[in-house]
């Protein structure tokens, strides 16, 4: 493949131009070297740096050099004098405009064009703009070369027309065929231009609803026309082209269609044991503890409804009544229940329908406190249908039965919350953040939801229902096709193999990963073994589970992440310290290092299993090299005790922006990096991952996060594998960008594995 070199006075400018152009390369890893600036902030050009860049960019097919102005040209010419004669012959200095030329050259190089073609594409980089602005003299006439054998017309549906990205997709795909292809804007009756030239396609000014004429000749003429027709139907890869109408705030959380009667969780009346008071002081203390626990649970949710719930926990009338009953000799549970029932009945008697409706809030909060008092878990739904709830804890999601729950609609929550992750893992379609009005839907009402778009329909008519069913059918077909190839490797069109792994938290999920063709377990969330119980699992129990996971995956590699507890995953037996910002607190590796005895046991278990089966170990939430070294020292101790496994790969998660920016300082101590985009996004954008009001900040691959991933890949070079195991790895629109950054492993929820493999194959 032809390499490119960008010579420019400013290093940030050159890097930005490269990042921009790389986005257009449709995931093909084009080699682009930068020789720009004297350092990160000083303008200038340097012939030695340019000659080195040329050598680095040349894989034998030659190099095209793009320059800005002035001394850039002189330095580039001087650089050519510094390299070997035979290499010099393979270098073309082009007068192309830097940005437009680089974009055009990158797309051409990505499709395997030779250096003359790449240079010509670059030099024609201004054509699109010139034509658009009416500079006809500049737009050189293209002599039609195709004697059309076949011809067709397709319609452009992209909201912004065939702009650079979809145009680049068209050019890239067309060039892969053995055919000569020309296109034109049939709506404006433009001239025919070669479809292999991005700059020419850009001159067509194709807007939404314009007709694109396509004609082709050669052995694959019909095949290329069919492909362009299919591409147009997919809006040239712009999947978000025509978003489904959806209620503001809804977030697509787990793909799939869910249709069924609304299921509400009905708590069976809690039975209050007839136990006498243990004394006013002790009973008041019990009530205070239960109130605090309910406050903590509600505090994890967000939105006005939950604020109202919190206020009820502070309500003077309610608390004074309960206190008085306790003082009169009642035990805490009946005192609380009676006081809450009185307040709820008073709300029932109000004439204003809104206020009357608040009785339900009082009863919900009262139940929550009562459950805390009695140590009873939240109820799980019975029946089949679409579950409607305010929010779910990870433990509640785990308790759901996917064969009965057609979908989940939550009033609160965001797509990267742990509840949403678990819903995806379990293949339950879900929409979150739908707002408190969702909670007014009566049980039994028909609900249809689309977990890919966030659409929810309450009591839909027949037509809408049929449309949802049709969507479900087409998704099923796509899935069936992907599943038929699930066990095959995922290889890009350029021949780059991408490992597609599964994120799992149990043996059952490992089985699901195996059924979905996962190449490995790219992330085992070991904390799910530690949550929701009274004490930590011992070494033997851990060994049994890790071994079970490896066996369920047929002995393929498992990546055991050490305990990632704290913040939204607190351990009941290690109560968190009082922290104002638990997500910025003692969590992940920080917590493990603070509890060395428990950490040492986990490391022993991991090392023992690694002696039997291929294992990678990785540490979550690493911020500094010292933390990583401390963890590695403890791992060494475990290996000294158990014996050294033959092939234990050691890695770290990159979830903290500081670790991404300084990735090069970690490289001496790791075999791989695994980027946790869920946390990396929340820390980069300062937006808590479970907060529904901020979910708009964490949907998809944010450019700032993409830049951090670039930084990690740059530091990793060829020797260290970079994986992505955050939710964005399953976002088909992000896959090409991640691969072009240098990511070589993607790990996703088990049901997403076959679709992500297909997405890789399309790159
Ligand atoms: C992440 O943060 O992206 C990640 C994979 O870890 P978790 O979602 O378990 O925090
Ligand atoms: Mg994380």
XYZ file of C-alpha atoms and ligand atoms in Angstrom:
774
model
C 0.000 0.000 0.000
C 1.252 3.501 -0.804
C 2.315 5.446 2.292
C 1.759 9.147 2.947
C 3.868 11.792 4.636
C 2.506 15.077 5.925
C 5.040 17.903 6.063
C 3.728 20.923 7.850
C 4.874 23.775 10.075
C 2.562 22.837 12.917
C 2.537 19.429 14.587
C -0.988 19.722 16.064
C -2.310 20.828 12.670
C -0.695 17.842 10.945
C -1.992 15.392 13.538
C -5.490 16.775 13.290
C -5.396 16.530 9.486
C -4.244 12.916 9.770
C -6.985 12.056 12.269
C -9.566 13.649 9.984
C -8.308 11.885 6.862
C -8.023 8.537 8.665
C -11.734 8.708 9.450
C -12.363 8.631 5.714
C -10.259 5.524 5.178
C -13.150 3.260 6.179
C -10.995 1.460 8.695
C -8.148 0.586 6.321
C -4.883 1.146 8.160
C -3.170 3.594 5.803
C 0.378 4.399 6.861
C 0.568 8.166 7.335
C 3.685 9.641 8.884
C 3.921 13.164 10.223
C 7.026 15.337 9.949
C 5.760 18.599 11.330
C 6.846 21.360 13.663
C 10.100 21.409 15.600
C 8.238 20.155 18.658
C 4.641 20.143 19.849
C 4.437 23.936 19.967
C 7.251 25.364 17.807
C 6.490 25.995 14.123
C 9.039 24.792 11.581
C 10.088 21.932 9.295
C 13.071 19.611 9.526
C 14.595 17.729 6.566
C 15.996 14.936 8.754
C 12.589 14.284 10.302
C 11.043 14.271 6.814
C 13.570 11.747 5.469
C 12.882 9.487 8.453
C 9.142 9.815 7.932
C 9.495 8.884 4.251
C 11.477 5.773 5.158
C 8.921 4.806 7.803
C 5.997 5.279 5.426
C 7.463 3.262 2.578
C 6.415 -0.377 2.504
C 7.875 -0.828 -0.975
C 4.941 0.638 -2.912
C 6.207 4.187 -2.580
C 5.262 7.361 -0.780
C 3.311 10.499 -1.622
C 4.405 13.595 0.303
C 1.976 16.421 1.022
C 3.339 19.751 2.224
C 1.980 23.018 3.452
C 4.037 25.960 2.229
C 7.332 27.854 2.157
C 10.173 25.975 3.840
C 8.094 22.799 3.890
C 8.848 22.382 0.170
C 12.541 23.160 0.544
C 12.928 20.812 3.504
C 11.096 18.041 1.639
C 13.369 18.426 -1.393
C 16.406 18.394 0.874
C 15.063 15.281 2.594
C 14.925 13.434 -0.727
C 18.653 14.021 -1.124
C 19.236 12.231 2.157
C 17.620 8.930 1.170
C 18.749 6.059 -1.082
C 18.450 6.479 -4.833
C 16.067 3.563 -5.296
C 13.825 4.772 -2.538
C 13.860 8.331 -3.888
C 12.384 6.995 -7.129
C 9.380 5.779 -5.249
C 8.633 9.189 -3.702
C 6.248 11.746 -5.217
C 6.175 15.305 -3.895
C 2.745 16.674 -4.706
C 1.515 20.249 -4.911
C -1.829 19.066 -3.562
C -3.647 21.165 -0.951
C -2.748 19.782 2.447
C -6.111 18.881 3.977
C -8.250 18.168 0.926
C -5.324 16.440 -0.775
C -4.608 14.310 2.261
C -8.238 13.171 2.497
C -8.359 12.238 -1.183
C -4.947 10.546 -1.053
C -5.865 8.572 2.047
C -9.015 7.158 0.483
C -7.141 6.301 -2.718
C -4.263 4.659 -0.818
C -6.694 2.702 1.324
C -8.176 1.098 -1.758
C -4.787 0.008 -3.066
C -4.253 2.661 -5.767
C -0.670 3.046 -7.007
C 1.371 6.122 -6.171
C 0.647 7.941 -9.435
C -3.101 7.507 -8.852
C -2.774 8.536 -5.223
C -0.822 11.640 -6.195
C -3.356 12.484 -8.935
C -6.238 12.113 -6.488
C -4.446 14.377 -4.024
C -3.706 16.977 -6.682
C -7.381 17.040 -7.654
C -8.310 17.635 -4.040
C -9.781 21.080 -4.642
C -12.140 20.030 -7.433
C -15.139 19.502 -5.184
C -14.901 22.987 -3.731
C -14.116 24.617 -7.038
C -17.093 23.053 -8.771
C -19.364 23.893 -5.900
C -18.280 27.533 -5.984
C -18.685 27.741 -9.745
C -14.998 27.819 -10.713
C -15.662 25.864 -13.900
C -12.223 26.413 -15.382
C -10.639 24.470 -12.608
C -12.807 21.409 -13.006
C -10.961 19.571 -15.706
C -13.230 17.737 -18.100
C -13.415 14.055 -17.507
C -13.502 12.009 -20.644
C -16.002 9.226 -20.123
C -14.242 5.891 -20.278
C -17.079 3.527 -19.610
C -18.972 2.035 -22.451
C -21.853 1.216 -20.234
C -22.789 -2.409 -20.082
C -25.159 -1.927 -17.212
C -26.664 1.131 -15.670
C -28.913 1.964 -12.737
C -30.130 4.815 -10.594
C -30.319 4.896 -6.804
C -31.601 7.575 -4.458
C -29.476 9.235 -1.813
C -31.371 9.169 1.495
C -28.626 10.531 3.763
C -29.950 13.669 5.498
C -26.842 15.652 4.541
C -26.472 14.142 1.121
C -23.430 12.230 -0.093
C -20.966 14.195 2.046
C -17.361 13.174 2.543
C -17.837 10.101 4.719
C -20.553 8.296 2.745
C -18.820 9.341 -0.491
C -15.600 7.790 0.784
C -17.533 4.622 1.567
C -18.892 4.520 -1.991
C -15.444 5.014 -3.526
C -13.826 2.431 -1.270
C -16.417 -0.216 -2.010
C -16.495 0.421 -5.758
C -12.739 0.145 -6.078
C -12.819 -3.386 -4.690
C -14.598 -4.634 -7.843
C -13.087 -5.592 -11.158
C -15.134 -3.067 -13.105
C -14.917 0.457 -14.468
C -17.603 2.487 -12.805
C -18.876 5.997 -13.379
C -21.448 7.979 -11.484
C -23.372 11.183 -11.981
C -25.983 13.308 -10.344
C -29.014 12.344 -12.407
C -31.163 14.962 -10.701
C -28.961 17.855 -11.837
C -28.041 16.066 -15.045
C -24.315 16.368 -14.284
C -21.533 14.821 -16.331
C -20.353 11.285 -15.580
C -17.276 11.034 -13.335
C -15.191 8.043 -12.250
C -16.626 6.483 -9.082
C -13.099 5.562 -8.012
C -12.231 9.207 -7.391
C -13.389 10.802 -4.176
C -12.607 14.257 -5.464
C -14.711 13.692 -8.585
C -17.620 12.196 -6.665
C -17.483 15.239 -4.409
C -18.077 17.496 -7.411
C -21.501 15.985 -8.011
C -23.220 17.898 -5.216
C -25.490 14.985 -4.357
C -28.062 16.097 -1.794
C -30.752 14.163 0.046
C -33.311 12.699 -2.399
C -31.042 13.282 -5.406
C -30.741 10.390 -7.822
C -27.300 8.912 -8.273
C -26.743 7.432 -11.726
C -24.304 4.520 -11.838
C -22.958 2.752 -14.908
C -20.335 0.079 -15.183
C -18.480 -2.185 -17.533
C -16.085 -5.072 -17.022
C -16.271 -8.569 -15.535
C -17.975 -7.474 -12.290
C -20.178 -4.751 -13.772
C -23.456 -6.185 -12.511
C -21.996 -7.117 -9.117
C -20.788 -3.585 -8.497
C -24.182 -2.151 -9.423
C -25.863 -4.536 -7.001
C -23.440 -3.484 -4.295
C -24.066 0.226 -4.878
C -27.818 -0.401 -4.768
C -27.424 -2.191 -1.423
C -25.135 0.550 -0.142
C -27.663 3.233 -1.009
C -30.306 1.265 0.885
C -27.978 1.324 3.914
C -27.450 5.089 3.481
C -23.812 4.376 2.529
C -22.989 3.143 6.013
C -24.462 6.129 7.833
C -26.632 4.042 10.106
C -27.913 7.033 12.017
C -29.109 8.624 8.781
C -32.805 8.354 9.523
C -33.210 7.915 13.233
C -36.463 6.431 14.361
C -38.729 8.916 16.019
C -38.311 8.491 19.714
C -39.408 10.267 22.840
C -36.881 12.847 23.990
C -34.528 11.353 26.517
C -35.095 7.692 25.635
C -31.882 5.752 25.285
C -31.387 2.622 23.280
C -29.785 0.340 25.855
C -29.929 -3.215 24.552
C -30.763 -4.088 20.937
C -33.776 -6.081 19.860
C -37.549 -5.724 19.690
C -39.640 -6.419 22.760
C -43.422 -6.706 22.534
C -45.755 -7.807 25.295
C -48.023 -6.820 28.153
C -46.535 -4.377 30.671
C -45.240 -6.221 33.696
C -45.016 -4.370 36.954
C -43.210 -5.734 39.933
C -45.828 -6.346 42.546
C -44.384 -6.730 45.941
C -46.297 -9.300 47.832
C -47.498 -7.634 51.023
C -44.533 -7.773 53.322
C -45.365 -9.750 56.393
C -44.525 -7.892 59.567
C -43.316 -10.370 62.164
C -45.021 -10.118 65.501
C -41.841 -9.426 67.464
C -42.053 -7.130 70.478
C -40.005 -3.946 70.699
C -36.433 -4.332 71.882
C -36.593 -0.924 73.481
C -37.292 2.478 71.987
C -33.635 3.342 71.503
C -32.734 0.149 69.633
C -35.887 0.258 67.469
C -35.246 3.903 66.561
C -31.684 2.933 65.618
C -33.028 0.113 63.382
C -35.338 2.548 61.635
C -32.556 5.113 61.156
C -30.329 2.446 59.569
C -33.114 1.311 57.239
C -33.851 4.904 56.250
C -30.160 5.431 55.500
C -30.048 2.288 53.345
C -33.136 3.355 51.392
C -31.595 6.799 50.974
C -28.419 5.215 49.569
C -30.404 3.066 47.125
C -32.551 5.943 45.934
C -29.554 8.263 45.836
C -28.048 6.100 43.088
C -30.995 6.976 40.852
C -31.622 10.351 39.346
C -34.621 12.345 38.152
C -37.363 14.318 39.842
C -39.353 11.285 40.892
C -36.471 9.985 42.945
C -35.832 13.395 44.437
C -39.448 13.313 45.582
C -38.829 9.890 47.090
C -35.788 11.204 48.937
C -37.854 14.087 50.275
C -40.418 11.633 51.603
C -37.656 9.982 53.612
C -37.078 13.359 55.272
C -40.775 14.108 55.701
C -41.338 15.494 59.209
C -44.927 14.364 59.483
C -44.054 10.782 58.541
C -40.897 10.549 60.670
C -42.442 12.191 63.744
C -45.387 9.806 63.569
C -43.108 6.745 63.290
C -40.903 8.011 66.123
C -43.911 8.590 68.376
C -45.171 5.045 67.751
C -41.724 3.643 68.619
C -41.622 5.747 71.777
C -45.014 4.290 72.726
C -43.494 0.786 72.648
C -43.986 -0.446 69.056
C -41.225 -2.253 67.153
C -39.749 -0.340 64.191
C -41.445 -2.333 61.341
C -45.079 -1.896 62.454
C -44.425 1.685 63.596
C -43.053 2.598 60.175
C -45.713 0.702 58.249
C -48.592 2.320 60.156
C -47.174 5.829 59.895
C -46.635 5.422 56.127
C -50.109 3.943 55.631
C -51.663 6.936 57.401
C -49.789 9.430 55.194
C -50.641 7.488 52.021
C -54.311 7.424 52.953
C -54.260 11.187 53.422
C -52.891 11.582 49.890
C -55.619 9.209 48.624
C -58.254 11.573 50.001
C -57.004 14.654 48.112
C -59.055 15.990 45.204
C -56.147 17.039 42.961
C -55.433 13.980 40.756
C -51.687 14.719 40.650
C -51.337 14.879 44.410
C -53.584 11.852 44.785
C -51.164 9.989 42.536
C -48.329 10.682 45.020
C -49.832 8.117 47.378
C -48.108 5.553 45.162
C -44.768 7.244 45.853
C -45.338 7.077 49.580
C -46.194 3.391 49.350
C -43.156 2.636 47.146
C -40.786 4.378 49.525
C -42.452 2.796 52.537
C -41.940 -0.651 51.021
C -38.311 0.096 50.339
C -37.670 1.082 53.950
C -39.657 -1.869 55.196
C -37.616 -4.253 53.045
C -34.444 -2.762 54.496
C -35.848 -3.190 57.999
C -36.767 -6.813 57.421
C -33.748 -7.696 55.291
C -35.985 -8.803 52.385
C -34.842 -8.467 48.770
C -36.775 -6.572 46.113
C -39.295 -8.827 44.379
C -38.708 -10.242 40.900
C -41.436 -10.007 38.259
C -43.773 -12.875 37.599
C -45.445 -13.517 34.252
C -44.267 -12.765 30.727
C -44.003 -9.446 28.932
C -42.175 -6.117 28.974
C -40.926 -5.180 32.419
C -41.480 -1.567 33.423
C -39.563 -0.203 36.381
C -37.885 2.938 37.686
C -34.427 1.397 37.515
C -32.888 -1.975 38.221
C -29.833 -2.903 40.212
C -27.306 -5.308 38.637
C -28.564 -7.994 41.009
C -32.151 -7.467 39.868
C -31.158 -7.788 36.213
C -29.338 -11.018 36.957
C -32.543 -12.366 38.515
C -34.581 -11.741 35.320
C -35.466 -14.704 33.144
C -34.770 -13.780 29.471
C -37.161 -16.458 28.253
C -40.046 -14.611 29.940
C -38.968 -10.984 29.808
C -39.484 -9.781 26.215
C -38.009 -6.380 27.008
C -37.263 -3.878 29.732
C -38.280 -0.220 29.818
C -36.793 1.895 32.584
C -37.854 5.361 33.638
C -34.291 6.124 34.693
C -30.801 4.904 33.822
C -28.367 5.224 30.927
C -26.940 2.906 28.303
C -23.592 2.448 30.056
C -24.980 1.753 33.515
C -24.178 -1.703 34.817
C -27.862 -2.616 34.646
C -27.861 -1.785 30.905
C -24.641 -3.727 30.339
C -26.154 -6.767 31.999
C -29.332 -6.437 29.943
C -27.218 -6.522 26.778
C -25.211 -9.442 28.113
C -28.413 -11.344 28.715
C -29.847 -10.397 25.305
C -32.893 -8.642 26.759
C -34.004 -5.700 24.545
C -34.138 -2.525 26.628
C -34.825 1.187 26.507
C -33.785 3.328 29.466
C -34.239 6.929 30.597
C -37.852 7.002 29.383
C -38.996 9.395 32.139
C -41.288 9.018 35.148
C -44.521 9.040 33.096
C -43.569 5.494 32.087
C -44.376 4.401 35.614
C -48.026 5.379 35.103
C -48.520 2.660 32.460
C -50.993 0.149 33.937
C -49.950 -3.482 34.105
C -51.195 -5.496 31.140
C -51.083 -2.610 28.618
C -49.376 -3.692 25.386
C -45.885 -2.223 25.099
C -43.592 -2.407 22.059
C -40.000 -1.239 22.245
C -36.974 -1.159 19.981
C -33.757 -1.429 21.960
C -31.677 -0.330 18.946
C -33.389 3.029 18.505
C -34.911 3.786 21.902
C -38.475 3.837 20.546
C -41.265 2.866 22.944
C -44.936 2.567 21.976
C -47.567 2.236 24.660
C -50.770 0.528 23.585
C -49.877 0.768 19.867
C -52.403 0.332 17.076
C -52.332 -2.656 14.746
C -50.247 -0.933 12.078
C -47.521 0.138 14.474
C -47.470 -3.294 16.016
C -47.049 -4.879 12.604
C -44.199 -2.513 11.844
C -42.447 -3.567 15.070
C -42.998 -7.223 14.190
C -41.541 -6.631 10.716
C -38.501 -4.981 12.297
C -38.149 -7.922 14.643
C -38.233 -10.285 11.640
C -35.552 -8.390 9.752
C -33.333 -8.193 12.843
C -33.789 -11.918 13.317
C -32.712 -12.516 9.708
C -29.601 -10.361 10.142
C -28.794 -12.201 13.319
C -29.311 -15.615 11.740
C -26.897 -14.735 8.967
C -24.323 -13.436 11.437
C -24.750 -16.529 13.596
C -24.089 -18.820 10.646
C -20.582 -17.324 10.465
C -20.113 -16.729 14.169
C -17.394 -19.286 14.737
C -15.298 -18.054 11.801
C -12.555 -15.488 12.358
C -13.314 -11.822 11.825
C -10.982 -10.507 9.148
C -11.192 -7.083 7.511
C -11.196 -6.812 3.736
C -7.533 -5.777 3.963
C -6.735 -9.043 5.765
C -6.386 -7.736 9.314
C -7.636 -10.275 11.841
C -9.552 -8.859 14.776
C -10.154 -11.035 17.824
C -13.779 -10.689 18.883
C -14.264 -11.675 22.493
C -17.091 -11.688 24.978
C -17.620 -9.772 28.204
C -18.960 -12.155 30.802
C -19.535 -12.455 34.522
C -20.529 -16.081 35.108
C -20.258 -19.641 33.809
C -23.713 -19.313 32.216
C -22.558 -16.249 30.297
C -19.401 -18.100 29.252
C -21.682 -20.735 27.714
C -23.570 -17.992 25.881
C -20.220 -16.585 24.685
C -19.279 -19.997 23.329
C -22.608 -20.382 21.535
C -22.128 -16.974 19.939
C -18.692 -17.865 18.571
C -16.510 -15.707 20.843
C -12.787 -16.075 20.087
C -12.034 -15.548 23.768
C -13.417 -13.941 26.920
C -11.988 -10.453 26.572
C -13.346 -9.391 29.950
C -14.465 -11.530 32.869
C -16.055 -9.199 35.414
C -14.973 -11.225 38.446
C -16.748 -8.849 40.814
C -20.060 -10.512 40.006
C -18.808 -13.442 42.043
C -18.229 -11.103 44.988
C -21.417 -9.015 44.919
C -24.690 -9.695 46.615
C -23.419 -12.009 49.352
C -22.261 -11.737 52.941
C -18.566 -12.585 52.545
C -15.951 -12.845 49.809
C -15.618 -16.180 47.956
C -12.535 -18.124 49.110
C -9.719 -19.274 46.823
C -11.306 -22.657 46.074
C -14.664 -21.174 45.135
C -12.985 -18.667 42.847
C -10.861 -21.373 41.220
C -13.975 -23.458 40.568
C -15.773 -20.577 38.870
C -12.804 -19.390 36.765
C -12.150 -22.987 35.713
C -15.840 -23.429 34.866
C -15.691 -20.311 32.691
C -12.613 -21.574 30.825
C -14.225 -24.977 30.262
C -17.478 -23.435 29.027
C -15.382 -21.534 26.476
C -13.745 -24.728 25.267
C -10.375 -23.811 26.736
C -10.085 -20.570 24.793
C -8.298 -17.686 26.519
C -10.081 -15.993 29.380
C -9.189 -12.485 30.514
C -9.785 -12.335 34.242
C -10.142 -8.803 35.459
C -9.327 -8.517 39.125
C -12.062 -7.324 41.422
C -13.580 -4.045 40.188
C -15.771 -3.202 43.166
C -16.597 0.108 44.778
C -18.737 3.047 43.584
C -21.815 1.546 41.892
C -20.743 -2.005 42.770
C -20.289 -1.863 46.551
C -19.452 -5.014 48.489
C -21.783 -5.465 51.465
C -18.943 -6.921 53.544
C -16.500 -4.101 52.713
C -18.630 -1.035 53.375
C -17.316 1.888 51.370
C -15.762 4.789 53.214
C -17.895 7.938 53.227
C -17.066 9.422 49.834
C -18.571 12.484 48.217
C -17.838 11.113 44.730
C -17.711 7.305 44.807
C -16.884 7.103 41.072
C -13.759 9.140 41.839
C -13.137 7.192 44.994
C -11.658 3.966 46.249
C -12.722 1.601 43.473
C -11.136 -0.960 41.155
C -7.457 -1.592 41.752
C -7.407 1.168 44.371
C -9.792 -0.871 46.479
C -7.919 -4.140 45.931
C -4.639 -2.531 47.037
C -6.429 -1.177 50.120
C -7.524 -4.729 51.047
C -4.393 -6.776 50.309
C -5.526 -9.997 51.992
C -8.582 -10.328 49.778
C -6.583 -9.266 46.699
C -3.850 -11.832 47.453
C -6.494 -14.593 47.572
C -7.866 -13.593 44.202
C -4.385 -13.535 42.670
C -3.696 -17.025 44.050
C -6.916 -18.303 42.469
C -6.103 -16.692 39.117
C -2.537 -18.025 39.048
C -3.745 -21.519 39.942
C -6.196 -21.515 37.013
C -3.589 -19.960 34.693
C -1.406 -23.016 35.271
C -4.147 -25.151 33.676
C -5.571 -23.052 30.843
C -4.704 -19.882 28.855
C -5.390 -16.890 31.069
C -4.827 -13.153 30.815
C -5.078 -11.080 33.955
C -5.860 -7.381 33.942
C -6.186 -4.697 36.570
C -9.066 -2.195 36.508
C -8.913 1.570 37.148
C -5.129 1.875 37.017
C -4.033 5.501 37.304
C -0.299 5.440 38.047
C 2.666 3.225 37.269
C 3.220 2.785 41.016
C -0.216 1.198 41.396
C 0.498 -1.147 38.526
C 3.892 -2.077 39.975
C 2.331 -2.747 43.390
C -0.222 -5.049 41.756
C 2.495 -6.831 39.785
C 4.548 -7.335 42.947
C 1.575 -9.049 44.567
C 1.078 -11.120 41.428
C 4.754 -12.179 41.649
C 4.140 -13.287 45.218
C 1.167 -15.376 44.112
C 3.304 -16.944 41.374
C 6.077 -17.672 43.875
C 3.515 -19.505 46.022
C 1.675 -21.398 43.270
C 4.330 -21.805 40.587
C 4.707 -19.715 37.448
C 2.137 -20.367 34.698
C 3.565 -20.885 31.200
C 1.471 -18.320 29.393
C -0.011 -15.745 31.708
C -0.494 -12.455 29.871
C -0.585 -9.428 32.136
C -2.438 -6.289 31.157
C -4.215 -3.259 32.475
C -7.457 -1.534 31.711
C -7.213 1.987 30.405
C -10.167 3.745 31.983
C -8.600 6.876 33.439
C -7.645 9.656 30.988
C -4.316 10.162 32.782
C -3.386 6.544 32.082
C -4.317 6.926 28.415
C -2.273 10.097 28.017
C 0.750 8.513 29.654
C 0.266 5.040 28.184
C 3.931 4.900 27.167
C 5.021 4.899 30.825
C 3.057 1.678 31.401
C 4.316 -0.236 28.371
C 7.355 -1.813 30.127
C 5.001 -3.521 32.570
C 2.172 -4.904 30.421
C 1.552 -7.366 27.599
C -1.690 -5.675 26.605
C -3.956 -2.701 27.163
C -7.716 -3.081 27.326
C -9.578 0.188 26.972
C -12.675 0.419 29.182
C -14.559 3.047 27.235
C -17.488 3.080 29.666
C -15.370 4.547 32.413
C -12.933 6.328 30.111
C -15.906 8.179 28.620
C -17.395 9.113 31.971
C -14.075 10.456 33.225
C -13.152 12.226 29.980
C -16.525 13.923 29.598
C -17.078 14.376 33.334
C -20.460 12.699 33.012
C -21.479 9.970 35.401
C -22.241 6.815 33.423
C -25.519 5.942 35.165
C -27.006 9.437 35.026
C -29.930 9.480 32.587
C -29.793 13.258 32.215
C -26.220 13.009 30.874
C -26.634 9.962 28.680
C -26.396 12.171 25.578
C -22.729 12.683 26.468
C -21.890 9.003 26.529
C -23.674 7.587 23.516
C -21.218 6.321 20.934
C -17.524 6.958 20.510
C -16.781 10.525 21.538
C -13.986 12.156 19.469
C -12.070 12.990 22.651
C -12.171 9.365 23.715
C -11.133 8.312 20.204
C -8.125 10.613 20.514
C -7.153 9.006 23.811
C -7.413 5.580 22.173
C -5.126 6.851 19.393
C -2.663 7.838 22.086
C -2.802 4.384 23.665
C -2.279 2.695 20.277
C 0.636 4.968 19.480
C 2.299 4.080 22.785
C 1.552 0.383 22.301
C 3.193 0.225 18.871
C 3.484 -3.236 17.315
C 4.428 -5.133 20.433
C 1.536 -4.533 22.766
C -2.014 -5.556 21.900
C -4.711 -2.929 22.328
C -8.222 -4.217 23.039
C -11.458 -2.346 23.645
C -13.893 -3.952 26.065
C -16.221 -1.021 26.777
C -19.695 -0.948 25.268
C -18.570 1.123 22.298
C -16.831 -1.983 20.908
C -20.291 -3.270 19.979
C -21.208 -0.055 18.170
C -20.979 -1.026 14.516
C -20.390 2.573 13.479
C -17.387 2.844 15.839
C -15.729 -0.411 14.745
C -13.932 1.004 11.639
C -12.574 3.936 13.647
C -11.263 1.659 16.399
C -9.588 -0.649 13.907
C -7.971 2.225 12.067
C -6.621 3.501 15.383
C -4.839 0.161 15.782
C -7.217 -1.754 18.055
C -6.950 -5.483 17.351
C -9.355 -7.006 19.843
C -12.971 -6.091 20.559
C -14.845 -7.587 23.462
C -18.616 -7.270 23.701
C -21.715 -8.785 25.279
C -22.096 -12.408 24.096
C -25.187 -11.822 21.919
C -23.311 -9.034 20.078
C -20.322 -11.183 19.067
C -21.724 -12.446 15.723
C -22.833 -8.931 14.653
C -19.509 -7.347 15.609
C -17.697 -10.024 13.592
C -19.862 -9.077 10.611
C -19.070 -5.398 11.190
C -15.335 -6.208 11.156
C -15.731 -8.160 7.917
C -17.347 -5.109 6.305
C -14.349 -2.895 7.163
C -15.412 -0.067 31.100
O -15.317 0.756 32.009
O -15.512 0.242 29.900
C -15.415 -1.500 31.409
C -15.363 -2.393 30.439
O -15.522 -1.866 32.718
P -16.914 -1.786 33.532
O -18.002 -1.480 32.561
O -17.086 -3.107 34.195
O -16.651 -0.672 34.504
Mg -14.779 0.104 34.009
